[in-house]
Amino acid sequence: NANPKVVGYRRVPDALACKFCLLASTQRYRDGELMPLHPHCGCTVAPIVGSKDPGQVLDKDTLGRLKADGVIDEISRRRRISGAEQVVQNYEAKATHWREQARTTPDQEAETRYAKRADEWTAKAKARAAQLDRDRAELQLIRDGRLTKLTSVHDHGELGPTLYDPAHEFAAA
């Protein structure tokens, strides 16, 4: 009897698996010591035994269905949204700081410089807030099933799958 060879690991979703866990279960992993994807994650890890590398994508049907359902786009938008409000607040705090510096400095050159910095941070805050609004609107469209294919997946071999804009074309290797 030949000793089976472990050629990778897979995540095994439990019955209550979320979309993110289902997406992760379609991929092969090289390390068997995978951390949970989120708090209270009930998924497990199992070795893939065989004599050849099964490839990066283990379950093309599930991956295709999740992509068609906009799961990848939904996950990426949720991640971008999750910390964006704090970023906007930080930019606004920087603008407030520089406005206060401009107001209290006796040096006219410094006042002008500080006021310019305040304006730059205000512009950054407004731009990030506008992006946050667009991301929230796109997320709602995705959840409503009215917007799909914001991103696609390209398998970069050993680097694994990466997200990209579907309009991007990859050159042949």
mmCIF file of N, CA and C in Angstrom, residues 23-161:
data_model
loop_
_atom_site.group_PDB
_atom_site.id
_atom_site.type_symbol
_atom_site.label_atom_id
_atom_site.label_comp_id
_atom_site.label_asym_id
_atom_site.label_seq_id
_atom_site.Cartn_x
_atom_site.Cartn_y
_atom_site.Cartn_z
ATOM 1 N N LEU A 23 -16.808 30.837 -1.149
ATOM 2 C CA LEU A 23 -15.833 31.270 -2.134
ATOM 3 C C LEU A 23 -14.450 30.698 -1.803
ATOM 4 N N ALA A 24 -14.057 30.789 -0.543
ATOM 5 C CA ALA A 24 -12.753 30.279 -0.126
ATOM 6 C C ALA A 24 -12.652 28.764 -0.306
ATOM 7 N N SER A 25 -13.765 28.057 -0.207
ATOM 8 C CA SER A 25 -13.744 26.590 -0.332
ATOM 9 C C SER A 25 -13.493 26.121 -1.762
ATOM 10 N N THR A 26 -13.546 27.022 -2.733
ATOM 11 C CA THR A 26 -13.308 26.626 -4.118
ATOM 12 C C THR A 26 -11.825 26.569 -4.453
ATOM 13 N N GLN A 27 -10.970 27.028 -3.541
ATOM 14 C CA GLN A 27 -9.543 27.163 -3.821
ATOM 15 C C GLN A 27 -8.698 26.106 -3.113
ATOM 16 N N ARG A 28 -7.523 25.824 -3.698
ATOM 17 C CA ARG A 28 -6.535 24.949 -3.068
ATOM 18 C C ARG A 28 -5.565 25.824 -2.270
ATOM 19 N N TYR A 29 -5.153 25.324 -1.118
ATOM 20 C CA TYR A 29 -4.197 26.029 -0.269
ATOM 21 C C TYR A 29 -2.993 25.130 -0.053
ATOM 22 N N ARG A 30 -1.844 25.727 0.114
ATOM 23 C CA ARG A 30 -0.610 24.951 0.306
ATOM 24 C C ARG A 30 -0.355 24.619 1.776
ATOM 25 N N ASP A 31 -0.966 25.377 2.670
ATOM 26 C CA ASP A 31 -0.741 25.217 4.102
ATOM 27 C C ASP A 31 -2.002 24.647 4.757
ATOM 28 N N GLY A 32 -1.834 23.659 5.616
ATOM 29 C CA GLY A 32 -2.970 23.059 6.303
ATOM 30 C C GLY A 32 -3.359 23.778 7.583
ATOM 31 N N GLU A 33 -2.552 24.756 8.007
ATOM 32 C CA GLU A 33 -2.818 25.498 9.238
ATOM 33 C C GLU A 33 -3.550 26.799 8.903
ATOM 34 N N LEU A 34 -4.727 26.679 8.329
ATOM 35 C CA LEU A 34 -5.479 27.861 7.918
ATOM 36 C C LEU A 34 -6.265 28.431 9.092
ATOM 37 N N MET A 35 -6.213 29.727 9.213
ATOM 38 C CA MET A 35 -6.949 30.418 10.264
ATOM 39 C C MET A 35 -8.417 30.523 9.857
ATOM 40 N N PRO A 36 -9.330 30.642 10.832
ATOM 41 C CA PRO A 36 -10.735 30.885 10.477
ATOM 42 C C PRO A 36 -10.848 32.186 9.684
ATOM 43 N N LEU A 37 -11.802 32.235 8.792
ATOM 44 C CA LEU A 37 -11.975 33.419 7.953
ATOM 45 C C LEU A 37 -12.664 34.559 8.678
ATOM 46 N N HIS A 38 -13.416 34.238 9.729
ATOM 47 C CA HIS A 38 -14.141 35.260 10.480
ATOM 48 C C HIS A 38 -14.523 34.670 11.828
ATOM 49 N N PRO A 39 -14.922 35.492 12.784
ATOM 50 C CA PRO A 39 -15.350 34.966 14.081
ATOM 51 C C PRO A 39 -16.524 33.994 13.912
ATOM 52 N N HIS A 40 -16.522 32.970 14.693
ATOM 53 C CA HIS A 40 -17.578 31.946 14.712
ATOM 54 C C HIS A 40 -17.647 31.140 13.419
ATOM 55 N N CYS A 41 -16.565 31.116 12.666
ATOM 56 C CA CYS A 41 -16.507 30.334 11.425
ATOM 57 C C CYS A 41 -16.485 28.853 11.802
ATOM 58 N N GLY A 42 -17.405 28.085 11.224
ATOM 59 C CA GLY A 42 -17.487 26.661 11.522
ATOM 60 C C GLY A 42 -16.836 25.785 10.471
ATOM 61 N N CYS A 43 -16.159 26.389 9.506
ATOM 62 C CA CYS A 43 -15.523 25.617 8.447
ATOM 63 C C CYS A 43 -14.282 24.909 8.978
ATOM 64 N N THR A 44 -13.917 23.822 8.318
ATOM 65 C CA THR A 44 -12.734 23.053 8.704
ATOM 66 C C THR A 44 -11.773 22.995 7.527
ATOM 67 N N VAL A 45 -10.637 22.354 7.741
ATOM 68 C CA VAL A 45 -9.617 22.191 6.705
ATOM 69 C C VAL A 45 -9.382 20.697 6.522
ATOM 70 N N ALA A 46 -9.257 20.279 5.256
ATOM 71 C CA ALA A 46 -9.003 18.874 4.959
ATOM 72 C C ALA A 46 -7.864 18.773 3.954
ATOM 73 N N PRO A 47 -7.033 17.724 4.077
ATOM 74 C CA PRO A 47 -5.956 17.548 3.098
ATOM 75 C C PRO A 47 -6.524 17.055 1.768
ATOM 76 N N ILE A 48 -5.828 17.381 0.703
ATOM 77 C CA ILE A 48 -6.144 16.861 -0.625
ATOM 78 C C ILE A 48 -5.083 15.813 -0.922
ATOM 79 N N VAL A 49 -5.504 14.595 -1.064
ATOM 80 C CA VAL A 49 -4.580 13.483 -1.253
ATOM 81 C C VAL A 49 -4.634 13.040 -2.709
ATOM 82 N N GLY A 50 -3.472 12.830 -3.294
ATOM 83 C CA GLY A 50 -3.424 12.351 -4.669
ATOM 84 C C GLY A 50 -2.006 12.278 -5.166
ATOM 85 N N SER A 51 -1.878 12.040 -6.449
ATOM 86 C CA SER A 51 -0.551 11.918 -7.041
ATOM 87 C C SER A 51 -0.201 13.103 -7.928
ATOM 88 N N LYS A 52 -1.161 14.037 -8.128
ATOM 89 C CA LYS A 52 -0.870 15.214 -8.943
ATOM 90 C C LYS A 52 -1.519 16.457 -8.345
ATOM 91 N N ASP A 53 -0.972 17.588 -8.710
ATOM 92 C CA ASP A 53 -1.491 18.876 -8.248
ATOM 93 C C ASP A 53 -2.875 19.085 -8.864
ATOM 94 N N PRO A 54 -3.907 19.336 -8.049
ATOM 95 C CA PRO A 54 -5.259 19.501 -8.589
ATOM 96 C C PRO A 54 -5.504 20.864 -9.215
ATOM 97 N N GLY A 55 -4.541 21.761 -9.145
ATOM 98 C CA GLY A 55 -4.733 23.119 -9.660
ATOM 99 C C GLY A 55 -5.234 24.031 -8.561
ATOM 100 N N GLN A 56 -5.255 25.320 -8.848
ATOM 101 C CA GLN A 56 -5.652 26.304 -7.844
ATOM 102 C C GLN A 56 -7.144 26.249 -7.552
ATOM 103 N N VAL A 57 -7.958 26.143 -8.595
ATOM 104 C CA VAL A 57 -9.409 26.138 -8.418
ATOM 105 C C VAL A 57 -9.881 24.692 -8.312
ATOM 106 N N LEU A 58 -10.468 24.358 -7.180
ATOM 107 C CA LEU A 58 -10.931 22.992 -6.934
ATOM 108 C C LEU A 58 -12.367 22.778 -7.375
ATOM 109 N N ASP A 59 -13.183 23.805 -7.283
ATOM 110 C CA ASP A 59 -14.603 23.673 -7.597
ATOM 111 C C ASP A 59 -15.010 24.800 -8.548
ATOM 112 N N LYS A 60 -14.784 24.559 -9.840
ATOM 113 C CA LYS A 60 -15.049 25.591 -10.846
ATOM 114 C C LYS A 60 -16.532 25.919 -10.952
ATOM 115 N N ASP A 61 -17.398 24.935 -10.743
ATOM 116 C CA ASP A 61 -18.842 25.192 -10.831
ATOM 117 C C ASP A 61 -19.295 26.164 -9.742
ATOM 118 N N THR A 62 -18.878 25.900 -8.505
ATOM 119 C CA THR A 62 -19.266 26.787 -7.402
ATOM 120 C C THR A 62 -18.650 28.166 -7.591
ATOM 121 N N LEU A 63 -17.383 28.219 -7.992
ATOM 122 C CA LEU A 63 -16.733 29.508 -8.229
ATOM 123 C C LEU A 63 -17.469 30.275 -9.318
ATOM 124 N N GLY A 64 -17.825 29.617 -10.394
ATOM 125 C CA GLY A 64 -18.557 30.267 -11.475
ATOM 126 C C GLY A 64 -19.915 30.793 -11.026
ATOM 127 N N ARG A 65 -20.619 29.997 -10.231
ATOM 128 C CA ARG A 65 -21.929 30.417 -9.719
ATOM 129 C C ARG A 65 -21.782 31.619 -8.785
ATOM 130 N N LEU A 66 -20.796 31.590 -7.907
ATOM 131 C CA LEU A 66 -20.579 32.707 -6.979
ATOM 132 C C LEU A 66 -20.177 33.975 -7.736
ATOM 133 N N LYS A 67 -19.325 33.825 -8.760
ATOM 134 C CA LYS A 67 -18.951 34.983 -9.577
ATOM 135 C C LYS A 67 -20.171 35.553 -10.287
ATOM 136 N N ALA A 68 -20.982 34.669 -10.869
ATOM 137 C CA ALA A 68 -22.184 35.126 -11.579
ATOM 138 C C ALA A 68 -23.162 35.813 -10.643
ATOM 139 N N ASP A 69 -23.194 35.380 -9.385
ATOM 140 C CA ASP A 69 -24.086 35.986 -8.391
ATOM 141 C C ASP A 69 -23.518 37.287 -7.827
ATOM 142 N N GLY A 70 -22.313 37.677 -8.242
ATOM 143 C CA GLY A 70 -21.712 38.927 -7.776
ATOM 144 C C GLY A 70 -21.081 38.843 -6.399
ATOM 145 N N VAL A 71 -20.817 37.631 -5.904
ATOM 146 C CA VAL A 71 -20.269 37.473 -4.549
ATOM 147 C C VAL A 71 -18.902 38.128 -4.420
ATOM 148 N N ILE A 72 -18.048 37.955 -5.423
ATOM 149 C CA ILE A 72 -16.705 38.541 -5.345
ATOM 150 C C ILE A 72 -16.810 40.060 -5.277
ATOM 151 N N ASP A 73 -17.669 40.631 -6.105
ATOM 152 C CA ASP A 73 -17.849 42.088 -6.090
ATOM 153 C C ASP A 73 -18.434 42.556 -4.761
ATOM 154 N N GLU A 74 -19.395 41.801 -4.239
ATOM 155 C CA GLU A 74 -20.014 42.174 -2.966
ATOM 156 C C GLU A 74 -18.986 42.161 -1.844
ATOM 157 N N ILE A 75 -18.180 41.117 -1.788
ATOM 158 C CA ILE A 75 -17.158 41.013 -0.734
ATOM 159 C C ILE A 75 -16.158 42.158 -0.857
ATOM 160 N N SER A 76 -15.701 42.444 -2.079
ATOM 161 C CA SER A 76 -14.705 43.507 -2.219
ATOM 162 C C SER A 76 -15.293 44.867 -1.865
ATOM 163 N N ARG A 77 -16.553 45.131 -2.220
ATOM 164 C CA ARG A 77 -17.179 46.399 -1.858
ATOM 165 C C ARG A 77 -17.367 46.498 -0.348
ATOM 166 N N ARG A 78 -17.799 45.422 0.298
ATOM 167 C CA ARG A 78 -17.975 45.452 1.760
ATOM 168 C C ARG A 78 -16.652 45.752 2.451
ATOM 169 N N ARG A 79 -15.563 45.170 1.969
ATOM 170 C CA ARG A 79 -14.253 45.434 2.570
ATOM 171 C C ARG A 79 -13.859 46.896 2.397
ATOM 172 N N ARG A 80 -14.064 47.447 1.198
ATOM 173 C CA ARG A 80 -13.712 48.852 0.973
ATOM 174 C C ARG A 80 -14.553 49.773 1.829
ATOM 175 N N ILE A 81 -15.813 49.444 2.019
ATOM 176 C CA ILE A 81 -16.718 50.278 2.804
ATOM 177 C C ILE A 81 -16.393 50.205 4.288
ATOM 178 N N SER A 82 -15.960 49.033 4.758
ATOM 179 C CA SER A 82 -15.827 48.796 6.205
ATOM 180 C C SER A 82 -14.943 49.813 6.917
ATOM 181 N N GLY A 83 -13.846 50.234 6.314
ATOM 182 C CA GLY A 83 -12.985 51.190 6.996
ATOM 183 C C GLY A 83 -13.040 52.591 6.431
ATOM 184 N N ALA A 84 -13.868 52.795 5.418
ATOM 185 C CA ALA A 84 -13.861 54.070 4.710
ATOM 186 C C ALA A 84 -14.364 55.238 5.558
ATOM 187 N N GLU A 85 -15.370 55.024 6.394
ATOM 188 C CA GLU A 85 -15.873 56.134 7.221
ATOM 189 C C GLU A 85 -14.790 56.644 8.160
ATOM 190 N N GLN A 86 -14.001 55.727 8.700
ATOM 191 C CA GLN A 86 -12.911 56.139 9.591
ATOM 192 C C GLN A 86 -11.863 56.929 8.814
ATOM 193 N N VAL A 87 -11.597 56.534 7.587
ATOM 194 C CA VAL A 87 -10.638 57.261 6.755
ATOM 195 C C VAL A 87 -11.140 58.687 6.514
ATOM 196 N N VAL A 88 -12.405 58.825 6.169
ATOM 197 C CA VAL A 88 -12.988 60.154 5.944
ATOM 198 C C VAL A 88 -12.864 60.994 7.218
ATOM 199 N N GLN A 89 -13.192 60.411 8.352
ATOM 200 C CA GLN A 89 -13.090 61.142 9.625
ATOM 201 C C GLN A 89 -11.649 61.559 9.910
ATOM 202 N N ASN A 90 -10.705 60.676 9.621
ATOM 203 C CA ASN A 90 -9.290 61.018 9.830
ATOM 204 C C ASN A 90 -8.863 62.167 8.931
ATOM 205 N N TYR A 91 -9.293 62.152 7.668
ATOM 206 C CA TYR A 91 -8.972 63.252 6.756
ATOM 207 C C TYR A 91 -9.586 64.560 7.243
ATOM 208 N N GLU A 92 -10.828 64.506 7.700
ATOM 209 C CA GLU A 92 -11.484 65.707 8.218
ATOM 210 C C GLU A 92 -10.771 66.228 9.461
ATOM 211 N N ALA A 93 -10.297 65.313 10.316
ATOM 212 C CA ALA A 93 -9.558 65.726 11.518
ATOM 213 C C ALA A 93 -8.249 66.410 11.133
ATOM 214 N N LYS A 94 -7.581 65.899 10.100
ATOM 215 C CA LYS A 94 -6.344 66.541 9.627
ATOM 216 C C LYS A 94 -6.650 67.952 9.110
ATOM 217 N N ALA A 95 -7.744 68.090 8.360
ATOM 218 C CA ALA A 95 -8.121 69.412 7.846
ATOM 219 C C ALA A 95 -8.394 70.373 8.997
ATOM 220 N N THR A 96 -9.113 69.907 10.001
ATOM 221 C CA THR A 96 -9.415 70.735 11.177
ATOM 222 C C THR A 96 -8.126 71.142 11.892
ATOM 223 N N HIS A 97 -7.214 70.189 12.039
ATOM 224 C CA HIS A 97 -5.924 70.470 12.684
ATOM 225 C C HIS A 97 -5.193 71.600 11.949
ATOM 226 N N TRP A 98 -5.083 71.491 10.609
ATOM 227 C CA TRP A 98 -4.339 72.490 9.855
ATOM 228 C C TRP A 98 -5.067 73.833 9.814
ATOM 229 N N ARG A 99 -6.393 73.809 9.851
ATOM 230 C CA ARG A 99 -7.136 75.075 9.921
ATOM 231 C C ARG A 99 -6.836 75.780 11.247
ATOM 232 N N GLU A 100 -6.803 75.008 12.311
ATOM 233 C CA GLU A 100 -6.494 75.577 13.636
ATOM 234 C C GLU A 100 -5.067 76.120 13.666
ATOM 235 N N GLN A 101 -4.124 75.392 13.056
ATOM 236 C CA GLN A 101 -2.740 75.870 12.991
ATOM 237 C C GLN A 101 -2.675 77.197 12.229
ATOM 238 N N ALA A 102 -3.421 77.259 11.109
ATOM 239 C CA ALA A 102 -3.428 78.500 10.314
ATOM 240 C C ALA A 102 -4.025 79.654 11.104
ATOM 241 N N ARG A 103 -5.057 79.360 11.888
ATOM 242 C CA ARG A 103 -5.740 80.400 12.663
ATOM 243 C C ARG A 103 -4.869 80.939 13.795
ATOM 244 N N THR A 104 -4.024 80.095 14.373
ATOM 245 C CA THR A 104 -3.289 80.496 15.579
ATOM 246 C C THR A 104 -1.843 80.910 15.340
ATOM 247 N N THR A 105 -1.319 80.682 14.145
ATOM 248 C CA THR A 105 0.084 81.051 13.935
ATOM 249 C C THR A 105 0.219 82.550 13.662
ATOM 250 N N PRO A 106 1.275 83.158 14.193
ATOM 251 C CA PRO A 106 1.502 84.585 13.918
ATOM 252 C C PRO A 106 2.231 84.794 12.582
ATOM 253 N N ASP A 107 2.784 83.753 12.022
ATOM 254 C CA ASP A 107 3.584 83.827 10.793
ATOM 255 C C ASP A 107 2.667 83.763 9.567
ATOM 256 N N GLN A 108 2.679 84.812 8.733
ATOM 257 C CA GLN A 108 1.796 84.890 7.565
ATOM 258 C C GLN A 108 2.090 83.783 6.545
ATOM 259 N N GLU A 109 3.381 83.487 6.314
ATOM 260 C CA GLU A 109 3.734 82.417 5.369
ATOM 261 C C GLU A 109 3.225 81.069 5.873
ATOM 262 N N ALA A 110 3.420 80.829 7.154
ATOM 263 C CA ALA A 110 2.961 79.578 7.739
ATOM 264 C C ALA A 110 1.437 79.489 7.685
ATOM 265 N N GLU A 111 0.765 80.609 7.923
ATOM 266 C CA GLU A 111 -0.698 80.615 7.863
ATOM 267 C C GLU A 111 -1.174 80.186 6.472
ATOM 268 N N THR A 112 -0.546 80.738 5.432
ATOM 269 C CA THR A 112 -0.912 80.388 4.057
ATOM 270 C C THR A 112 -0.640 78.907 3.792
ATOM 271 N N ARG A 113 0.518 78.437 4.219
ATOM 272 C CA ARG A 113 0.899 77.032 4.039
ATOM 273 C C ARG A 113 -0.070 76.105 4.778
ATOM 274 N N TYR A 114 -0.413 76.443 6.008
ATOM 275 C CA TYR A 114 -1.328 75.613 6.800
ATOM 276 C C TYR A 114 -2.745 75.612 6.207
ATOM 277 N N ALA A 115 -3.178 76.775 5.725
ATOM 278 C CA ALA A 115 -4.507 76.847 5.111
ATOM 279 C C ALA A 115 -4.557 75.987 3.855
ATOM 280 N N LYS A 116 -3.465 75.974 3.091
ATOM 281 C CA LYS A 116 -3.402 75.135 1.886
ATOM 282 C C LYS A 116 -3.473 73.659 2.274
ATOM 283 N N ARG A 117 -2.757 73.275 3.318
ATOM 284 C CA ARG A 117 -2.814 71.878 3.785
ATOM 285 C C ARG A 117 -4.230 71.514 4.231
ATOM 286 N N ALA A 118 -4.886 72.430 4.922
ATOM 287 C CA ALA A 118 -6.266 72.183 5.356
ATOM 288 C C ALA A 118 -7.174 71.953 4.147
ATOM 289 N N ASP A 119 -7.002 72.769 3.109
ATOM 290 C CA ASP A 119 -7.803 72.613 1.896
ATOM 291 C C ASP A 119 -7.518 71.269 1.221
ATOM 292 N N GLU A 120 -6.250 70.859 1.208
ATOM 293 C CA GLU A 120 -5.897 69.568 0.592
ATOM 294 C C GLU A 120 -6.551 68.409 1.343
ATOM 295 N N TRP A 121 -6.519 68.461 2.677
ATOM 296 C CA TRP A 121 -7.132 67.378 3.464
ATOM 297 C C TRP A 121 -8.657 67.397 3.322
ATOM 298 N N THR A 122 -9.236 68.580 3.210
ATOM 299 C CA THR A 122 -10.682 68.672 2.989
ATOM 300 C C THR A 122 -11.045 68.052 1.642
ATOM 301 N N ALA A 123 -10.250 68.330 0.614
ATOM 302 C CA ALA A 123 -10.502 67.756 -0.711
ATOM 303 C C ALA A 123 -10.376 66.226 -0.669
ATOM 304 N N LYS A 124 -9.372 65.726 0.055
ATOM 305 C CA LYS A 124 -9.214 64.272 0.189
ATOM 306 C C LYS A 124 -10.424 63.659 0.894
ATOM 307 N N ALA A 125 -10.894 64.316 1.937
ATOM 308 C CA ALA A 125 -12.057 63.810 2.676
ATOM 309 C C ALA A 125 -13.292 63.772 1.777
ATOM 310 N N LYS A 126 -13.498 64.833 1.000
ATOM 311 C CA LYS A 126 -14.656 64.880 0.105
ATOM 312 C C LYS A 126 -14.564 63.808 -0.974
ATOM 313 N N ALA A 127 -13.382 63.625 -1.533
ATOM 314 C CA ALA A 127 -13.203 62.608 -2.578
ATOM 315 C C ALA A 127 -13.442 61.205 -2.015
ATOM 316 N N ARG A 128 -12.918 60.952 -0.820
ATOM 317 C CA ARG A 128 -13.107 59.609 -0.221
ATOM 318 C C ARG A 128 -14.555 59.397 0.171
ATOM 319 N N ALA A 129 -15.226 60.426 0.654
ATOM 320 C CA ALA A 129 -16.653 60.319 0.989
ATOM 321 C C ALA A 129 -17.473 60.043 -0.270
ATOM 322 N N ALA A 130 -17.109 60.673 -1.379
ATOM 323 C CA ALA A 130 -17.816 60.431 -2.642
ATOM 324 C C ALA A 130 -17.595 58.995 -3.101
ATOM 325 N N GLN A 131 -16.359 58.487 -2.960
ATOM 326 C CA GLN A 131 -16.078 57.094 -3.322
ATOM 327 C C GLN A 131 -16.870 56.146 -2.426
ATOM 328 N N LEU A 132 -16.971 56.469 -1.164
ATOM 329 C CA LEU A 132 -17.749 55.657 -0.230
ATOM 330 C C LEU A 132 -19.212 55.603 -0.658
ATOM 331 N N ASP A 133 -19.759 56.734 -1.050
ATOM 332 C CA ASP A 133 -21.146 56.768 -1.537
ATOM 333 C C ASP A 133 -21.316 55.897 -2.781
ATOM 334 N N ARG A 134 -20.345 55.971 -3.710
ATOM 335 C CA ARG A 134 -20.415 55.140 -4.922
ATOM 336 C C ARG A 134 -20.326 53.657 -4.571
ATOM 337 N N ASP A 135 -19.416 53.318 -3.645
ATOM 338 C CA ASP A 135 -19.270 51.913 -3.232
ATOM 339 C C ASP A 135 -20.552 51.395 -2.577
ATOM 340 N N ARG A 136 -21.165 52.225 -1.747
ATOM 341 C CA ARG A 136 -22.423 51.807 -1.100
ATOM 342 C C ARG A 136 -23.529 51.605 -2.141
ATOM 343 N N ALA A 137 -23.591 52.499 -3.112
ATOM 344 C CA ALA A 137 -24.608 52.367 -4.163
ATOM 345 C C ALA A 137 -24.368 51.106 -4.990
ATOM 346 N N GLU A 138 -23.103 50.842 -5.346
ATOM 347 C CA GLU A 138 -22.791 49.634 -6.107
ATOM 348 C C GLU A 138 -23.088 48.380 -5.299
ATOM 349 N N LEU A 139 -22.776 48.415 -4.013
ATOM 350 C CA LEU A 139 -23.067 47.263 -3.163
ATOM 351 C C LEU A 139 -24.565 46.983 -3.139
ATOM 352 N N GLN A 140 -25.366 48.038 -3.041
ATOM 353 C CA GLN A 140 -26.817 47.839 -3.044
ATOM 354 C C GLN A 140 -27.289 47.273 -4.379
ATOM 355 N N LEU A 141 -26.728 47.752 -5.474
ATOM 356 C CA LEU A 141 -27.084 47.211 -6.792
ATOM 357 C C LEU A 141 -26.705 45.738 -6.902
ATOM 358 N N ILE A 142 -25.547 45.383 -6.368
ATOM 359 C CA ILE A 142 -25.117 43.980 -6.375
ATOM 360 C C ILE A 142 -26.088 43.140 -5.561
ATOM 361 N N ARG A 143 -26.410 43.607 -4.361
ATOM 362 C CA ARG A 143 -27.329 42.853 -3.492
ATOM 363 C C ARG A 143 -28.718 42.717 -4.118
ATOM 364 N N ASP A 144 -29.121 43.719 -4.897
ATOM 365 C CA ASP A 144 -30.422 43.671 -5.574
ATOM 366 C C ASP A 144 -30.367 42.843 -6.856
ATOM 367 N N GLY A 145 -29.156 42.396 -7.236
ATOM 368 C CA GLY A 145 -29.010 41.600 -8.452
ATOM 369 C C GLY A 145 -29.058 42.420 -9.723
ATOM 370 N N ARG A 146 -28.857 43.741 -9.598
ATOM 371 C CA ARG A 146 -28.936 44.605 -10.773
ATOM 372 C C ARG A 146 -27.572 44.997 -11.323
ATOM 373 N N LEU A 147 -26.479 44.551 -10.696
ATOM 374 C CA LEU A 147 -25.146 44.892 -11.167
ATOM 375 C C LEU A 147 -24.227 43.713 -10.923
ATOM 376 N N THR A 148 -23.624 43.221 -11.969
ATOM 377 C CA THR A 148 -22.663 42.123 -11.843
ATOM 378 C C THR A 148 -21.448 42.436 -12.698
ATOM 379 N N LYS A 149 -20.435 41.657 -12.537
ATOM 380 C CA LYS A 149 -19.198 41.737 -13.305
ATOM 381 C C LYS A 149 -18.438 43.033 -13.104
ATOM 382 N N LEU A 150 -18.312 43.486 -11.859
ATOM 383 C CA LEU A 150 -17.443 44.625 -11.575
ATOM 384 C C LEU A 150 -15.990 44.189 -11.561
ATOM 385 N N THR A 151 -15.770 42.943 -11.131
ATOM 386 C CA THR A 151 -14.434 42.386 -11.117
ATOM 387 C C THR A 151 -14.497 40.974 -11.653
ATOM 388 N N SER A 152 -13.345 40.482 -12.068
ATOM 389 C CA SER A 152 -13.217 39.105 -12.513
ATOM 390 C C SER A 152 -12.008 38.521 -11.826
ATOM 391 N N VAL A 153 -11.795 37.232 -12.017
ATOM 392 C CA VAL A 153 -10.674 36.547 -11.397
ATOM 393 C C VAL A 153 -9.738 36.050 -12.490
ATOM 394 N N HIS A 154 -8.445 36.277 -12.296
ATOM 395 C CA HIS A 154 -7.433 35.768 -13.221
ATOM 396 C C HIS A 154 -6.484 34.909 -12.416
ATOM 397 N N ASP A 155 -6.231 33.679 -12.876
ATOM 398 C CA ASP A 155 -5.328 32.782 -12.160
ATOM 399 C C ASP A 155 -3.907 33.060 -12.627
ATOM 400 N N HIS A 156 -3.066 33.513 -11.709
ATOM 401 C CA HIS A 156 -1.672 33.823 -12.005
ATOM 402 C C HIS A 156 -0.766 32.654 -11.636
ATOM 403 N N GLY A 157 -1.213 31.436 -11.849
ATOM 404 C CA GLY A 157 -0.384 30.268 -11.564
ATOM 405 C C GLY A 157 -0.077 30.162 -10.096
ATOM 406 N N GLU A 158 1.205 30.132 -9.767
ATOM 407 C CA GLU A 158 1.622 29.929 -8.383
ATOM 408 C C GLU A 158 1.160 31.059 -7.474
ATOM 409 N N LEU A 159 0.964 32.267 -8.020
ATOM 410 C CA LEU A 159 0.477 33.385 -7.215
ATOM 411 C C LEU A 159 -0.988 33.211 -6.850
ATOM 412 N N GLY A 160 -1.684 32.384 -7.604
ATOM 413 C CA GLY A 160 -3.083 32.130 -7.314
ATOM 414 C C GLY A 160 -3.986 33.147 -7.967
ATOM 415 N N PRO A 161 -5.273 33.089 -7.655
ATOM 416 C CA PRO A 161 -6.229 33.975 -8.309
ATOM 417 C C PRO A 161 -6.127 35.398 -7.772
#
